[in-house]
Coordinates of C-alpha atoms and ligand atoms in Angstrom, one line a residue:
M1 CA -1.4 57.8 84.0
Q2 CA 1.2 58.7 81.4
A3 CA 1.4 62.1 83.1
T4 CA 2.2 60.6 86.6
I5 CA 4.5 58.3 85.4
E6 CA 6.5 61.0 83.5
R7 CA 6.3 63.0 86.7
A8 CA 7.8 60.5 89.0
E9 CA 10.5 59.9 86.4
N10 CA 11.3 63.5 86.4
I11 CA 11.4 63.9 90.1
D12 CA 14.0 61.1 90.0
R13 CA 15.9 62.7 87.6
Y14 CA 16.2 65.8 89.7
A15 CA 16.9 63.5 92.7
L16 CA 19.7 61.7 90.9
S17 CA 21.3 65.2 89.8
V18 CA 21.2 66.5 93.5
T19 CA 23.0 63.0 94.7
A20 CA 25.6 63.4 91.7
S21 CA 26.2 67.0 92.5
K22 CA 26.8 66.5 96.1
R23 CA 29.1 63.3 95.2
V24 CA 31.4 65.3 92.8
R25 CA 31.6 68.6 94.5
W26 CA 35.1 70.2 94.2
S27 CA 36.8 73.1 95.4
I28 CA 38.8 75.5 92.9
D29 CA 42.2 76.0 95.4
E30 CA 42.3 72.3 97.0
D31 CA 41.1 70.3 93.9
V32 CA 41.7 72.2 90.7
I33 CA 44.4 74.6 90.9
R34 CA 46.4 73.3 93.8
N35 CA 49.1 76.1 93.5
R36 CA 50.0 75.2 89.8
K37 CA 50.4 77.3 86.9
F38 CA 49.8 76.5 83.2
D39 CA 52.6 74.7 81.5
L40 CA 53.5 76.9 78.3
T41 CA 55.6 74.0 76.9
Q42 CA 52.3 71.8 76.3
K43 CA 49.2 72.6 74.3
F44 CA 46.0 73.6 76.1
L45 CA 43.1 73.0 73.7
P46 CA 43.7 69.5 72.2
D47 CA 43.9 69.0 68.3
G48 CA 40.5 67.6 68.2
L49 CA 39.0 71.1 69.1
S50 CA 41.7 73.7 68.0
K51 CA 42.4 72.1 64.6
V52 CA 45.6 73.3 64.8
K53 CA 47.1 70.7 62.4
E54 CA 45.2 72.1 59.7
F55 CA 47.0 75.2 59.9
T56 CA 49.8 73.7 57.9
F57 CA 51.9 77.1 57.3
L58 CA 52.5 77.2 61.0
S59 CA 55.7 75.1 62.7
G60 CA 54.7 72.6 65.5
A61 CA 55.9 75.5 68.2
E62 CA 53.6 77.8 66.2
Q63 CA 50.4 75.3 66.6
R64 CA 51.3 74.9 70.1
Y65 CA 51.0 78.5 70.6
L66 CA 47.8 78.7 68.9
S67 CA 46.5 76.1 70.9
Q68 CA 47.3 77.8 74.0
I69 CA 45.6 80.9 72.7
Q70 CA 42.3 78.9 71.8
G71 CA 42.4 77.5 75.2
R72 CA 42.6 80.6 76.8
T73 CA 39.7 82.0 74.6
Y74 CA 37.7 78.5 75.4
A75 CA 38.1 79.2 79.3
N76 CA 36.5 82.7 78.7
I77 CA 33.8 81.8 76.6
F78 CA 32.5 79.6 79.3
G79 CA 33.1 82.2 82.1
L80 CA 31.2 84.7 79.4
V81 CA 28.1 82.5 79.1
E82 CA 27.8 81.1 82.6
R83 CA 26.8 84.6 83.7
Y84 CA 23.3 84.3 81.4
I85 CA 22.9 80.6 82.5
T86 CA 23.2 81.4 86.4
T87 CA 20.9 84.0 86.2
K88 CA 18.4 82.1 83.9
I89 CA 18.5 79.0 86.4
L90 CA 18.1 81.5 89.5
E91 CA 15.0 82.7 87.6
L92 CA 13.6 79.5 87.2
T93 CA 14.0 78.5 90.6
R94 CA 10.9 80.7 91.4
D95 CA 8.7 78.1 89.8
H96 CA 9.7 75.4 92.5
L97 CA 9.7 77.5 95.7
F98 CA 6.6 76.2 96.9
G99 CA 6.6 72.9 94.7
D100 CA 9.1 70.0 94.2
Q101 CA 11.8 70.7 96.9
I102 CA 14.4 68.5 95.4
A103 CA 13.9 70.3 91.9
L104 CA 14.4 73.4 93.6
E105 CA 17.5 72.0 95.6
A106 CA 18.9 70.7 92.0
L107 CA 18.6 74.1 90.4
V108 CA 19.8 75.9 93.5
R109 CA 23.2 73.5 93.3
F110 CA 23.2 74.1 89.7
S111 CA 23.3 77.9 90.3
D112 CA 26.2 78.0 93.0
E113 CA 27.9 75.3 90.7
E114 CA 27.7 78.0 87.7
L115 CA 29.0 80.7 90.2
K116 CA 31.8 78.7 91.1
H117 CA 32.9 78.1 87.4
Q118 CA 32.7 81.6 86.7
E119 CA 35.3 82.3 89.4
L120 CA 37.3 79.5 88.2
F121 CA 37.4 81.2 84.6
R122 CA 38.4 84.4 86.0
R123 CA 41.1 82.8 87.9
V124 CA 42.2 80.9 84.7
E125 CA 42.6 83.9 82.8
K126 CA 44.8 85.5 85.5
L127 CA 47.0 82.2 85.7
V128 CA 47.4 82.3 81.7
A129 CA 48.0 86.2 81.5
E130 CA 50.8 85.7 83.9
G131 CA 53.0 83.5 81.2
M132 CA 51.8 84.8 78.0
P133 CA 52.8 88.0 76.1
P134 CA 50.7 91.3 76.7
G135 CA 48.0 92.0 74.2
Y136 CA 45.3 89.3 74.3
R137 CA 41.7 90.8 74.2
F138 CA 38.8 89.4 75.2
T139 CA 36.1 91.9 74.6
P140 CA 32.3 90.6 75.3
Q141 CA 30.8 91.4 78.5
P142 CA 28.9 88.9 80.6
N143 CA 26.1 91.3 81.5
D144 CA 26.0 92.6 77.9
V145 CA 25.6 89.2 76.6
A146 CA 22.9 88.3 79.7
A147 CA 21.1 91.2 78.6
V148 CA 20.4 89.8 75.0
V149 CA 20.4 86.3 75.8
L150 CA 17.5 86.7 78.6
G151 CA 15.4 89.2 76.3
K152 CA 14.3 85.8 74.6
S153 CA 11.7 83.1 75.6
T154 CA 12.6 80.5 78.2
W155 CA 12.3 77.9 75.5
A156 CA 14.9 79.5 73.2
V157 CA 17.4 80.3 76.2
L158 CA 17.2 76.7 77.2
A159 CA 17.7 75.5 73.7
L160 CA 20.8 77.3 73.8
T161 CA 22.0 76.2 77.4
S162 CA 21.1 72.7 76.6
H163 CA 23.3 72.5 73.3
I164 CA 26.5 74.4 75.2
E165 CA 26.3 72.0 78.2
L166 CA 25.9 68.9 75.9
F167 CA 28.9 70.3 73.9
T168 CA 31.1 70.7 76.9
Q169 CA 30.6 67.2 78.0
M170 CA 31.5 65.9 74.4
H171 CA 34.5 68.0 74.1
Y172 CA 36.1 66.6 77.4
R173 CA 35.2 63.2 76.6
Q174 CA 36.1 63.1 72.8
S175 CA 39.1 65.4 72.8
I176 CA 40.3 66.8 76.2
E177 CA 40.4 63.7 78.2
P178 CA 42.1 61.2 75.5
D179 CA 44.9 63.7 74.6
E180 CA 48.1 63.1 76.6
N181 CA 49.9 66.3 75.3
L182 CA 48.0 68.9 77.4
S183 CA 49.0 71.2 80.2
P184 CA 47.9 69.3 83.2
L185 CA 46.2 72.1 84.9
F186 CA 44.5 72.9 81.8
K187 CA 43.4 69.4 81.5
D188 CA 42.1 69.4 85.2
V189 CA 40.2 72.5 84.8
F190 CA 38.0 70.8 82.4
L191 CA 38.1 67.5 84.0
F192 CA 36.5 69.1 87.2
H193 CA 34.2 71.2 85.2
W194 CA 32.8 68.5 83.0
K195 CA 32.1 66.5 86.4
E196 CA 29.3 69.2 87.2
E197 CA 28.4 70.2 83.9
S198 CA 27.1 66.4 83.4
Q199 CA 24.4 67.2 86.1
H200 CA 23.5 70.7 84.3
A201 CA 22.8 69.1 80.7
I202 CA 20.2 66.8 82.9
L203 CA 18.3 69.8 84.6
D204 CA 18.5 71.9 81.3
E205 CA 16.3 69.3 79.5
L206 CA 14.0 69.0 82.3
E207 CA 13.4 72.7 82.5
W208 CA 13.6 73.1 78.5
I209 CA 10.6 70.4 78.3
R210 CA 8.5 72.0 81.3
A211 CA 8.8 75.4 79.7
D212 CA 7.8 73.5 76.3
R213 CA 4.6 72.2 77.8
K214 CA 3.5 75.8 78.6
L215 CA 3.8 77.2 75.0
S216 CA 1.1 77.3 72.4
A217 CA 2.3 76.3 68.8
A218 CA 2.6 80.0 68.0
A219 CA 4.7 80.8 70.7
R220 CA 7.1 77.8 70.2
D221 CA 7.5 79.0 66.7
K222 CA 8.7 82.2 67.5
A223 CA 10.9 80.7 70.1
V224 CA 12.4 78.6 67.1
D225 CA 13.2 81.9 65.6
E226 CA 14.6 83.4 68.7
F227 CA 16.9 80.3 69.2
I228 CA 18.2 81.0 65.8
E229 CA 18.8 84.5 66.7
L230 CA 20.9 83.6 69.6
V231 CA 23.1 81.2 67.5
F232 CA 23.9 84.2 65.3
A233 CA 24.7 86.5 68.2
V234 CA 27.2 83.7 69.3
D235 CA 28.4 83.6 65.9
G236 CA 28.8 87.6 66.5
I237 CA 31.1 87.1 69.2
L238 CA 32.9 84.2 67.7
Q239 CA 33.6 86.3 64.4
Q240 CA 35.1 89.0 66.6
Q241 CA 37.2 86.7 68.8
A242 CA 38.5 85.1 65.5
R243 CA 39.7 88.6 64.3
D244 CA 41.2 89.6 67.9
D245 CA 43.0 85.8 68.5
S246 CA 44.5 86.2 64.9
Q247 CA 45.9 89.5 65.5
Y248 CA 47.1 88.8 68.9
F249 CA 49.1 85.5 67.5
T250 CA 50.4 87.6 64.4
A251 CA 51.5 90.5 66.9
T252 CA 53.2 87.9 69.2
C253 CA 54.5 84.8 67.2
N254 CA 57.7 86.3 66.8
R255 CA 58.0 86.2 62.8
Q256 CA 56.4 88.2 59.8
L257 CA 53.3 86.3 58.6
T258 CA 52.3 87.2 54.9
V259 CA 49.0 88.7 54.1
E260 CA 47.7 85.3 52.9
E261 CA 48.8 83.6 56.3
R262 CA 47.2 86.0 57.9
D263 CA 43.8 85.5 56.1
K264 CA 44.3 81.8 56.5
L265 CA 44.7 82.3 60.1
E266 CA 41.6 84.1 60.9
S267 CA 39.5 82.1 58.5
G268 CA 40.8 78.8 60.0
L269 CA 40.2 80.2 63.5
L270 CA 36.7 81.0 62.7
R271 CA 36.1 77.9 61.2
A272 CA 37.3 76.2 64.3
Y273 CA 35.3 78.2 66.8
R274 CA 32.0 77.7 64.8
Q275 CA 32.8 74.0 65.2
Q276 CA 33.4 74.2 69.1
Y277 CA 30.8 76.7 70.0
I278 CA 27.9 76.1 67.7
L279 CA 28.0 73.0 65.1
S280 CA 29.5 70.4 67.7
G281 CA 26.6 71.3 70.1
A282 CA 23.9 71.1 67.3
Q283 CA 25.1 68.0 66.1
H284 CA 25.0 66.5 69.4
P285 CA 22.9 63.1 69.0
H286 CA 21.0 63.9 72.4
F287 CA 20.3 67.8 71.6
I288 CA 18.9 66.6 68.1
K289 CA 16.9 63.8 69.7
V290 CA 15.2 66.5 72.5
L291 CA 15.0 69.3 70.0
T292 CA 13.1 67.5 67.4
S293 CA 10.9 65.8 69.6
L294 CA 9.5 69.3 70.6
I295 CA 9.5 70.9 67.3
T296 CA 8.1 70.3 63.7
D297 CA 9.7 69.0 60.9
A298 CA 9.3 72.5 59.2
Q299 CA 10.9 74.0 62.3
T300 CA 13.9 71.6 62.1
E301 CA 14.5 72.6 58.6
R302 CA 14.5 76.2 59.4
I303 CA 17.1 75.5 62.1
Q304 CA 19.0 73.2 59.9
S305 CA 19.0 76.0 56.9
A306 CA 20.3 78.6 59.4
L307 CA 23.0 76.7 60.8
S308 CA 24.3 75.5 57.0
T309 CA 25.3 79.3 56.2
L310 CA 27.6 78.7 59.2
V311 CA 29.8 75.4 57.8
Ligands
LIG401 FE1 30.0 75.6 83.9
LIG402 FE1 26.8 74.1 83.4

């Protein structure tokens, strides 16, 4: 009886996500970009995420420039991870091909939206590059990252994905939406992105729980370790990007930074990136709720002690 009720509730959640996906659907050119360019007199990433106010050795204009570099990287990181997300979701559609057709439609729409988001973030990078000095580097390749991530179990991949799609929403609602001093185009990119991500977070959770049901205790224990490995793989990307972004800032900020300032810049960027891409998701109340409902206290402690090395 309990299983039947749960199944009916899940079917409803797939159906609700299809309805919401149809209602919010948008187009890159007509709704988001609308022939606009990024306004470089304004910030891109809000202070709540970029933490530029903590870079007290930078002037106001330099803090704004650093928020623009971080915003550029923010868009590129989404474009990067959405390659593996699309692939994983397409793979999961197979389980529904001859089953629940609403669930199938929900996942097809999810993949279609992530393909569109990848295109959006490629467009964003092109537009930003037109207005900023040359020399910016973003070296991780979407297919390389996908090969590493998709080598792990579905449970671990969906844990990572759930965390990403939950923090995406939290960043928009808590930091991007309320900030009045952002480039209007940058703000719109993440407004429209957020509208579709809300459905993705629901679907990640449904699929994550479905994958969890298929696992033995030993397989789940291994999946917990794989999730930790994925978090550290993300951290490797962030360490490299913090180095690249601090070098780009140093080369293009029109003054000579001292060695001490350069060190503070790189360590401050890494701290901000870890908060943006790892810790804000790991601390998301709903992520913690779902994760801890699936694993043991000892496994939760293993994850927490791994994360504590990144603070
Ligand atoms: Fe997306
Ligand atoms: Fe998404």
